[in-house]
PDB file of C-alpha atoms in Angstrom:
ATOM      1  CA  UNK A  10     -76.588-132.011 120.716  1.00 62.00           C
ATOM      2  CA  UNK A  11     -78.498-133.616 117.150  1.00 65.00           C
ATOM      3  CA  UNK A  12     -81.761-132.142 119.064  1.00 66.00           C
ATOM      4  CA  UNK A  13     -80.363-128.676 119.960  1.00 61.00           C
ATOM      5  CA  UNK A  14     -78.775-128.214 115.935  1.00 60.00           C
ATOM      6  CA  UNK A  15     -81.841-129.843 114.405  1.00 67.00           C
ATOM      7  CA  UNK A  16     -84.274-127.296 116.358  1.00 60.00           C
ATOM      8  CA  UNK A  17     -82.136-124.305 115.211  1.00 60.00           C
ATOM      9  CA  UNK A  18     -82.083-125.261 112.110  1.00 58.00           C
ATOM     10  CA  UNK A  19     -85.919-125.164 111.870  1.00 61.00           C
ATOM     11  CA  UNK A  20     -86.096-121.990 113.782  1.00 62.00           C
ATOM     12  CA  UNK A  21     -83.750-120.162 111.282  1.00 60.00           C
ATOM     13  CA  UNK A  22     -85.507-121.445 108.339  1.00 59.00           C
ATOM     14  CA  UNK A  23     -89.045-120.711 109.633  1.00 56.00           C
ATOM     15  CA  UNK A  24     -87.753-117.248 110.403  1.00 54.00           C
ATOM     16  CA  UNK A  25     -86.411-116.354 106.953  1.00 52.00           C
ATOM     17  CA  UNK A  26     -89.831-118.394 105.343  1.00 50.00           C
ATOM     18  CA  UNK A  27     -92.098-115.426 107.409  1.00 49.00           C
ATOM     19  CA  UNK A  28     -89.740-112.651 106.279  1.00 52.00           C
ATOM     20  CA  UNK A  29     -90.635-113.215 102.461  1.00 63.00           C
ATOM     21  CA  UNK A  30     -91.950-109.947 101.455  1.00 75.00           C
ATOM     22  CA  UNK A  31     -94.275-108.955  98.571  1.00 84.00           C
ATOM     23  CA  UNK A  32     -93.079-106.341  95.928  1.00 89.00           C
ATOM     24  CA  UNK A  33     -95.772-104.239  97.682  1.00 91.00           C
ATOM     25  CA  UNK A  34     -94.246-104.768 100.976  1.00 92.00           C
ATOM     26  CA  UNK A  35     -90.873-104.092 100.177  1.00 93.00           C
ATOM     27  CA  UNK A  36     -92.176-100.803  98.179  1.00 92.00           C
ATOM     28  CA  UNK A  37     -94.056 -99.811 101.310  1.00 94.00           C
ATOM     29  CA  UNK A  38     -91.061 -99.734 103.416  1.00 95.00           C
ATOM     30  CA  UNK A  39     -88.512 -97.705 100.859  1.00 94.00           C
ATOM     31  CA  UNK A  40     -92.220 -95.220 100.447  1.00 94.00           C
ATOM     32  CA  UNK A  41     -91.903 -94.857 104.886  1.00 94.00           C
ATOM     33  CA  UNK A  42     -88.671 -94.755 104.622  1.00 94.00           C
ATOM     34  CA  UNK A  43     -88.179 -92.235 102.226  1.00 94.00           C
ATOM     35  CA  UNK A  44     -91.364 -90.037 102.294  1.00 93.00           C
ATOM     36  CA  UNK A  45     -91.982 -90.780 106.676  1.00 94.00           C
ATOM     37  CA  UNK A  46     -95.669 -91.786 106.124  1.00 94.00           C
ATOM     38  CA  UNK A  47     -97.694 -91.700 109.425  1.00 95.00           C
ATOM     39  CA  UNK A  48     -99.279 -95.267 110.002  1.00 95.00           C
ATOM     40  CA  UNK A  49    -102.375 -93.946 108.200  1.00 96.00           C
ATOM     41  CA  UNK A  50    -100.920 -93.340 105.126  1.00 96.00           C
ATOM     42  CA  UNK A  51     -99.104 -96.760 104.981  1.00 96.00           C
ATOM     43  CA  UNK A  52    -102.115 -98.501 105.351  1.00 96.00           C
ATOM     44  CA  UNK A  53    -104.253 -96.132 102.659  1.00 96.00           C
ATOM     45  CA  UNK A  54    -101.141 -96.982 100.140  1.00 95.00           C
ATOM     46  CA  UNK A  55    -100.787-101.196 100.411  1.00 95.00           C
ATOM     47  CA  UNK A  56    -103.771-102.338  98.402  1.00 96.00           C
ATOM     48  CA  UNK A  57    -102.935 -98.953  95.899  1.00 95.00           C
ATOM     49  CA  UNK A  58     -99.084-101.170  95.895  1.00 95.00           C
ATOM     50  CA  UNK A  59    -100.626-104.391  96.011  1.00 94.00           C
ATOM     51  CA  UNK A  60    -102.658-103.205  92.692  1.00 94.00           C
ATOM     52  CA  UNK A  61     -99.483-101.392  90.924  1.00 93.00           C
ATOM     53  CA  UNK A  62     -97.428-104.782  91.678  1.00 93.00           C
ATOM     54  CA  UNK A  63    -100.341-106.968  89.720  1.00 91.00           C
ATOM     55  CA  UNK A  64    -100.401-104.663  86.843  1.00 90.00           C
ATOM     56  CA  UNK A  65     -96.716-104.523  86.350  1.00 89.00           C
ATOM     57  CA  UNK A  66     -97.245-108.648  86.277  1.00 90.00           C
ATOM     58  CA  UNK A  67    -100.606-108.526  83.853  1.00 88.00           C
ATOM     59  CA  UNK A  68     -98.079-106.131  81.611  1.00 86.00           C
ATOM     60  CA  UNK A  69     -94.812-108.352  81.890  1.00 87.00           C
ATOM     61  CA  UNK A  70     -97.297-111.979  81.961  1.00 90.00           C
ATOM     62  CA  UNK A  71     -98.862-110.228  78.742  1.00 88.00           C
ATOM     63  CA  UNK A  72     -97.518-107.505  77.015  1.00 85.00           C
ATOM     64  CA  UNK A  73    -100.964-107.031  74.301  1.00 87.00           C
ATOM     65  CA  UNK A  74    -101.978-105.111  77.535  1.00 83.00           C
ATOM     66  CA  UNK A  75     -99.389-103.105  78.394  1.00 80.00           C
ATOM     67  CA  UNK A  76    -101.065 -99.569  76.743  1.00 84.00           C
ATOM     68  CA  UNK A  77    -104.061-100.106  78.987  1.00 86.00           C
ATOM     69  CA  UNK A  78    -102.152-101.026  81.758  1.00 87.00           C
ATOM     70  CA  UNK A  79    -100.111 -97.889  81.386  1.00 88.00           C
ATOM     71  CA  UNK A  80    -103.252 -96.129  81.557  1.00 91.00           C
ATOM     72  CA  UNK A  81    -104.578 -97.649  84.700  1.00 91.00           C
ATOM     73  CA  UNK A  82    -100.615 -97.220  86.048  1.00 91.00           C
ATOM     74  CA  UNK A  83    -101.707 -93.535  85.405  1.00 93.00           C
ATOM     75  CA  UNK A  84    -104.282 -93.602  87.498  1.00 95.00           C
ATOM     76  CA  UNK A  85    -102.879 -95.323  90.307  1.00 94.00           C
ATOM     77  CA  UNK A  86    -100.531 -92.803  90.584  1.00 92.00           C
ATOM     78  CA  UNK A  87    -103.036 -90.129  91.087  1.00 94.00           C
ATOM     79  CA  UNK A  88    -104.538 -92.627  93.859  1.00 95.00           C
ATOM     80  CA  UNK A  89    -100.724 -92.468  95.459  1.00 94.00           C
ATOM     81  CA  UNK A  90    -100.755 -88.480  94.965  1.00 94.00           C
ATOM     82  CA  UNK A  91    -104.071 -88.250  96.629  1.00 96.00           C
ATOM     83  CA  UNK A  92    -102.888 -89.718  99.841  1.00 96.00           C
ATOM     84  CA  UNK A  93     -99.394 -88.132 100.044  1.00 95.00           C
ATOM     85  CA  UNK A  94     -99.033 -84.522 101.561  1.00 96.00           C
ATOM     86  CA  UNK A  95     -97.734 -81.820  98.948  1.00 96.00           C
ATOM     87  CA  UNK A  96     -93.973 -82.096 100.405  1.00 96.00           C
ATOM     88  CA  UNK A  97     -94.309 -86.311 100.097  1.00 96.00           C
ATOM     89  CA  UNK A  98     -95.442 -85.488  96.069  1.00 94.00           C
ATOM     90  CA  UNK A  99     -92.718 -83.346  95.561  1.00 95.00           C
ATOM     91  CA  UNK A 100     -90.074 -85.589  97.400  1.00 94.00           C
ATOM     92  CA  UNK A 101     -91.617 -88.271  95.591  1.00 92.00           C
ATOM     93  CA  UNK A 102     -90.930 -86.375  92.336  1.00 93.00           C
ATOM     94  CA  UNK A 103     -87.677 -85.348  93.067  1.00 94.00           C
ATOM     95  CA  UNK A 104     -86.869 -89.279  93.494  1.00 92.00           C
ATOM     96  CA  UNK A 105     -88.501 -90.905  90.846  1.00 90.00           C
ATOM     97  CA  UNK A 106     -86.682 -88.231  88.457  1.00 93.00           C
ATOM     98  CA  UNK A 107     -83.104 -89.654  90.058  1.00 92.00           C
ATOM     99  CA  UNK A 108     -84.357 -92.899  89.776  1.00 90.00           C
ATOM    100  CA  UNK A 109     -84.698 -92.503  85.758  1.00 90.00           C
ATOM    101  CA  UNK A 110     -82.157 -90.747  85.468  1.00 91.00           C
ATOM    102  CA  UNK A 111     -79.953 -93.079  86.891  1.00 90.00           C
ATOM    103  CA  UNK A 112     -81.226 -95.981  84.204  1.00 87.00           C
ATOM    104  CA  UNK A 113     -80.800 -93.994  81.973  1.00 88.00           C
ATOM    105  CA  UNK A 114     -77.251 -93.324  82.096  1.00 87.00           C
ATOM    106  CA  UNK A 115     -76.697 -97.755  82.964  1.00 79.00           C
ATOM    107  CA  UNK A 116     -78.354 -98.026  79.660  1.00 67.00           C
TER     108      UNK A 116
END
């Protein structure tokens, strides 16, 4: 029986260790999720989230950098645009709008 608890007990911590998920990842899904990119588009858009997610930390880790990191958030954006069909863009629109609107009115 101390066998049988001790093994599921590294099973269910293994399994929540491999389900850690980058701020890329998790961005990636609510991007499928919301906008139904094909497979093709997911994997076009991860190192374009993977980038975003290290500038927001270069910005936050240093803050003397945040004007040029706006600038290069700017243009990682238009890499996002260029993958995403012209209904994706506008849905994307439509929900970052909601999104700032919404913290907004928290603040």
């Amino acid at each position: 029986m101390k066998k049988l608890f001790i093994a599921a007990l590294l099973v269910a911590s293994l399994t929540g260790f491999a389900q850690k998920k980058t701020s890329a990842d998790k961005s990636l899904e609510k991007m499928t999720t919301e906008l139904s990119l094909t497979a093709d588009q997911q994997a076009k858009l991860k190192p374009i989230l993977e980038e975003q997610d290290a500038l927001k930390k270069d910005s936050k880790d240093n803050p003397d950098n945040a004007d040029a990191n706006k600038e290069k958030g700017k243009e990682i954006g238009k890499k996002m645009n260029a993958i995403l069909t012209a209904e994706q863009k506008q849905l994307r629109k439509e929900l970052q709008e909601k999104a700032k609107a919404a913290k907004e009115a928290g603040q």
